[in-house]
Structure formats: C-alpha cells, structure tokens
PDB file of C-alpha atoms in Angstrom:
ATOM      1  CA  GLN A   1     120.603 111.141 105.206  1.00 77.00           C
ATOM      2  CA  VAL A   2     117.986 113.807 105.856  1.00 79.00           C
ATOM      3  CA  ASP A   3     116.145 114.708 102.680  1.00 90.00           C
ATOM      4  CA  LEU A   4     113.694 117.239 104.148  1.00 94.00           C
ATOM      5  CA  VAL A   5     114.768 119.814 106.717  1.00 94.00           C
ATOM      6  CA  GLU A   6     112.082 121.548 108.753  1.00 94.00           C
ATOM      7  CA  SER A   7     112.307 124.735 110.771  1.00 94.00           C
ATOM      8  CA  GLY A   8     110.111 127.307 112.489  1.00 95.00           C
ATOM      9  CA  GLY A   9     108.284 125.435 115.223  1.00 93.00           C
ATOM     10  CA  GLY A  10     107.991 126.868 118.689  1.00 96.00           C
ATOM     11  CA  SER A  11     105.649 128.135 121.367  1.00 97.00           C
ATOM     12  CA  VAL A  12     103.083 130.881 120.982  1.00 98.00           C
ATOM     13  CA  GLN A  13      99.995 132.129 122.744  1.00 98.00           C
ATOM     14  CA  ALA A  14      96.552 131.551 121.285  1.00 98.00           C
ATOM     15  CA  GLY A  15      95.821 134.023 118.530  1.00 98.00           C
ATOM     16  CA  GLY A  16      99.462 134.255 117.554  1.00 98.00           C
ATOM     17  CA  SER A  17     101.271 133.187 114.396  1.00 98.00           C
ATOM     18  CA  LEU A  18     104.062 130.864 113.407  1.00 98.00           C
ATOM     19  CA  THR A  19     105.708 130.091 110.102  1.00 98.00           C
ATOM     20  CA  LEU A  20     107.014 126.621 109.328  1.00 98.00           C
ATOM     21  CA  SER A  21     109.441 125.932 106.505  1.00 97.00           C
ATOM     22  CA  CYS A  22     110.632 122.715 104.934  1.00 96.00           C
ATOM     23  CA  ALA A  23     113.531 122.574 102.508  1.00 95.00           C
ATOM     24  CA  VAL A  24     114.473 119.773 100.134  1.00 92.00           C
ATOM     25  CA  SER A  25     118.061 118.884 100.921  1.00 90.00           C
ATOM     26  CA  LYS A  26     118.335 115.923  98.542  1.00 88.00           C
ATOM     27  CA  VAL A  27     120.819 117.045  95.923  1.00 89.00           C
ATOM     28  CA  GLY A  28     119.491 117.146  92.371  1.00 89.00           C
ATOM     29  CA  TYR A  29     115.856 116.771  93.402  1.00 91.00           C
ATOM     30  CA  MET A  30     112.858 119.056  93.631  1.00 89.00           C
ATOM     31  CA  SER A  31     109.365 118.489  94.953  1.00 90.00           C
ATOM     32  CA  ASN A  32     106.437 117.269  92.898  1.00 90.00           C
ATOM     33  CA  CYS A  33     104.083 117.856  95.797  1.00 93.00           C
ATOM     34  CA  MET A  34     104.559 118.773  99.423  1.00 94.00           C
ATOM     35  CA  GLY A  35     102.370 118.791 102.480  1.00 96.00           C
ATOM     36  CA  TRP A  36     102.243 119.320 106.205  1.00 98.00           C
ATOM     37  CA  PHE A  37     100.891 116.807 108.677  1.00 98.00           C
ATOM     38  CA  ARG A  38     100.517 117.090 112.423  1.00 98.00           C
ATOM     39  CA  GLN A  39     100.157 114.678 115.282  1.00 97.00           C
ATOM     40  CA  ALA A  40      99.037 115.531 118.790  1.00 94.00           C
ATOM     41  CA  PRO A  41      99.781 113.171 121.696  1.00 88.00           C
ATOM     42  CA  GLY A  42      97.405 110.224 121.632  1.00 91.00           C
ATOM     43  CA  LYS A  43      95.937 111.192 118.280  1.00 94.00           C
ATOM     44  CA  GLU A  44      96.302 110.027 114.702  1.00 96.00           C
ATOM     45  CA  ARG A  45      98.498 111.933 112.305  1.00 96.00           C
ATOM     46  CA  GLU A  46      96.360 114.240 110.143  1.00 96.00           C
ATOM     47  CA  GLU A  47      97.069 116.138 106.968  1.00 97.00           C
ATOM     48  CA  VAL A  48      96.919 119.873 107.560  1.00 98.00           C
ATOM     49  CA  ALA A  49      97.704 121.244 104.115  1.00 98.00           C
ATOM     50  CA  GLY A  50      99.069 120.163 100.764  1.00 96.00           C
ATOM     51  CA  ILE A  51     100.301 121.794  97.584  1.00 95.00           C
ATOM     52  CA  TYR A  52     100.248 119.835  94.358  1.00 89.00           C
ATOM     53  CA  PRO A  53     102.011 119.612  90.997  1.00 78.00           C
ATOM     54  CA  GLY A  54     102.276 123.029  89.385  1.00 69.00           C
ATOM     55  CA  GLY A  55     101.906 124.719  92.744  1.00 67.00           C
ATOM     56  CA  ASP A  56      98.486 126.125  91.906  1.00 75.00           C
ATOM     57  CA  ARG A  57      96.319 123.620  93.746  1.00 91.00           C
ATOM     58  CA  THR A  58      96.205 123.540  97.514  1.00 95.00           C
ATOM     59  CA  THR A  59      94.118 121.688 100.065  1.00 96.00           C
ATOM     60  CA  TYR A  60      93.505 122.346 103.736  1.00 97.00           C
ATOM     61  CA  ALA A  61      91.960 120.493 106.617  1.00 97.00           C
ATOM     62  CA  ASP A  62      88.623 122.043 107.549  1.00 97.00           C
ATOM     63  CA  SER A  63      89.999 122.902 110.969  1.00 97.00           C
ATOM     64  CA  VAL A  64      92.641 125.245 109.536  1.00 98.00           C
ATOM     65  CA  LYS A  65      90.896 126.763 106.506  1.00 98.00           C
ATOM     66  CA  GLY A  66      91.108 130.526 106.542  1.00 97.00           C
ATOM     67  CA  ARG A  67      93.911 130.491 109.121  1.00 98.00           C
ATOM     68  CA  PHE A  68      96.747 128.536 107.494  1.00 98.00           C
ATOM     69  CA  SER A  69      98.350 129.117 104.110  1.00 97.00           C
ATOM     70  CA  ILE A  70     100.747 126.813 102.260  1.00 96.00           C
ATOM     71  CA  SER A  71     103.088 128.004  99.548  1.00 94.00           C
ATOM     72  CA  LEU A  72     105.951 126.648  97.479  1.00 92.00           C
ATOM     73  CA  ASP A  73     108.924 128.596  96.125  1.00 90.00           C
ATOM     74  CA  ASN A  74     109.577 128.804  92.377  1.00 87.00           C
ATOM     75  CA  ALA A  75     112.413 126.318  92.593  1.00 88.00           C
ATOM     76  CA  ARG A  76     110.022 123.851  94.213  1.00 87.00           C
ATOM     77  CA  LYS A  77     112.486 123.183  96.968  1.00 90.00           C
ATOM     78  CA  THR A  78     110.983 124.989  99.957  1.00 94.00           C
ATOM     79  CA  VAL A  79     107.438 124.797 101.258  1.00 95.00           C
ATOM     80  CA  THR A  80     106.145 127.237 103.837  1.00 97.00           C
ATOM     81  CA  LEU A  81     103.148 126.931 106.140  1.00 98.00           C
ATOM     82  CA  GLN A  82     101.951 130.254 107.495  1.00 98.00           C
ATOM     83  CA  MET A  83      99.827 129.660 110.561  1.00 98.00           C
ATOM     84  CA  ASN A  84      97.703 132.517 111.894  1.00 98.00           C
ATOM     85  CA  SER A  85      95.099 132.793 114.645  1.00 98.00           C
ATOM     86  CA  LEU A  86      96.565 129.749 116.309  1.00 98.00           C
ATOM     87  CA  LYS A  87      94.483 127.767 118.754  1.00 98.00           C
ATOM     88  CA  PRO A  88      95.566 125.361 121.518  1.00 97.00           C
ATOM     89  CA  GLU A  89      94.162 122.507 119.447  1.00 96.00           C
ATOM     90  CA  ASP A  90      96.733 123.307 116.754  1.00 97.00           C
ATOM     91  CA  SER A  91      99.462 122.070 119.081  1.00 97.00           C
ATOM     92  CA  GLY A  92     101.400 118.991 118.071  1.00 97.00           C
ATOM     93  CA  MET A  93     104.372 117.741 116.131  1.00 97.00           C
ATOM     94  CA  TYR A  94     104.300 119.018 112.570  1.00 98.00           C
ATOM     95  CA  TYR A  95     105.821 116.929 109.816  1.00 97.00           C
ATOM     96  CA  CYS A  96     106.708 117.923 106.287  1.00 97.00           C
ATOM     97  CA  ALA A  97     106.078 115.350 103.556  1.00 96.00           C
ATOM     98  CA  ALA A  98     107.040 115.342  99.915  1.00 95.00           C
ATOM     99  CA  GLU A  99     107.206 113.442  96.696  1.00 93.00           C
ATOM    100  CA  LEU A 100     110.608 114.222  95.232  1.00 92.00           C
ATOM    101  CA  LEU A 101     111.626 113.981  91.595  1.00 91.00           C
ATOM    102  CA  PRO A 102     114.923 114.530  89.818  1.00 91.00           C
ATOM    103  CA  ILE A 103     115.078 118.129  88.617  1.00 89.00           C
ATOM    104  CA  GLY A 104     113.488 118.396  85.185  1.00 86.00           C
ATOM    105  CA  LEU A 105     111.131 115.459  85.509  1.00 85.00           C
ATOM    106  CA  SER A 106     107.410 115.654  86.122  1.00 83.00           C
ATOM    107  CA  THR A 107     104.597 113.288  86.914  1.00 84.00           C
ATOM    108  CA  VAL A 108     100.890 113.376  87.574  1.00 82.00           C
ATOM    109  CA  GLY A 109      99.405 112.650  90.943  1.00 84.00           C
ATOM    110  CA  CYS A 110     101.081 112.833  94.308  1.00 90.00           C
ATOM    111  CA  GLU A 111     102.539 110.206  96.602  1.00 92.00           C
ATOM    112  CA  TYR A 112     104.366 111.291  99.721  1.00 94.00           C
ATOM    113  CA  MET A 113     107.514 109.212 100.005  1.00 93.00           C
ATOM    114  CA  TYR A 114     109.784 111.471 102.054  1.00 95.00           C
ATOM    115  CA  TRP A 115     109.200 112.791 105.554  1.00 95.00           C
ATOM    116  CA  GLY A 116     110.866 115.374 107.722  1.00 95.00           C
ATOM    117  CA  GLN A 117     111.947 114.800 111.293  1.00 94.00           C
ATOM    118  CA  GLY A 118     109.149 116.909 112.757  1.00 95.00           C
ATOM    119  CA  THR A 119     109.032 120.296 114.438  1.00 96.00           C
ATOM    120  CA  PRO A 120     106.966 120.968 117.579  1.00 97.00           C
ATOM    121  CA  VAL A 121     104.242 123.596 117.813  1.00 98.00           C
ATOM    122  CA  THR A 122     102.783 124.518 121.187  1.00 98.00           C
ATOM    123  CA  VAL A 123      99.902 126.955 121.486  1.00 98.00           C
ATOM    124  CA  SER A 124      98.993 128.036 124.982  1.00 97.00           C
ATOM    125  CA  SER A 125      95.633 129.463 125.982  1.00 94.00           C
TER     126      SER A 125
END
C-alpha cells in the first residue's frame, strides 16, 4: 500500500524550475505535517522543507531559502514544493514525508511516519 504519491521530478538546466507534488492516498486520512527530504548519491538524507500543523509555519534548509517554497492545500492532502533557481547541487532523490491523522483529529508536534517512494531531480550545469 502506497500512502503518499509523489510526482513532478525530472531534469532541468541550472536556473530552471520544477514543481514537486505529494498526495495523501491513504483513505480517510489527512496530513498533520508534511515535508520534503532529499538525498544525493553518497550523502545523507537532508530535510529541505517542512510545513507544520495549521499550515502557517514552514521551515527551509539554509541552502534553499529564498528559492524553494512549500505549500499545503486546504484539505491537507497535497503538499507542493516549488523549486526555482535550481542549482546542480539540488540534484538528488526527493522524498515526501508526512504525519497522517484520521480526518477530523488534530495533535501538536510533528513526527514523520509515512514516506513516499521518491522522485528524482537532476539539475545540469
């Protein structure tokens, strides 16, 4: 069972843009918090951006601040990562992560318990 479905990866030249999306496919659930992580070959997985309960608090890795933007739809079922001014060092496999709750429930804090299958991003110089 795939609970998070990612889309939007691909190849682009430096300076270009890509938009990644991740949809909650788990029936009857919505996100409490969602985030995007990336992993380049031979490197540790790093958190790129996160959006937290209520959808009004976001965080970004220093390396992407001012270039990437994360947003969550009103239903709290789809998170989007808009990536602008892409650099070759942004290349890697991008993973969506989420804490999912039954629709109607809420909680404080954030703990990523669900992961997407990953979508590749390649930025050429």
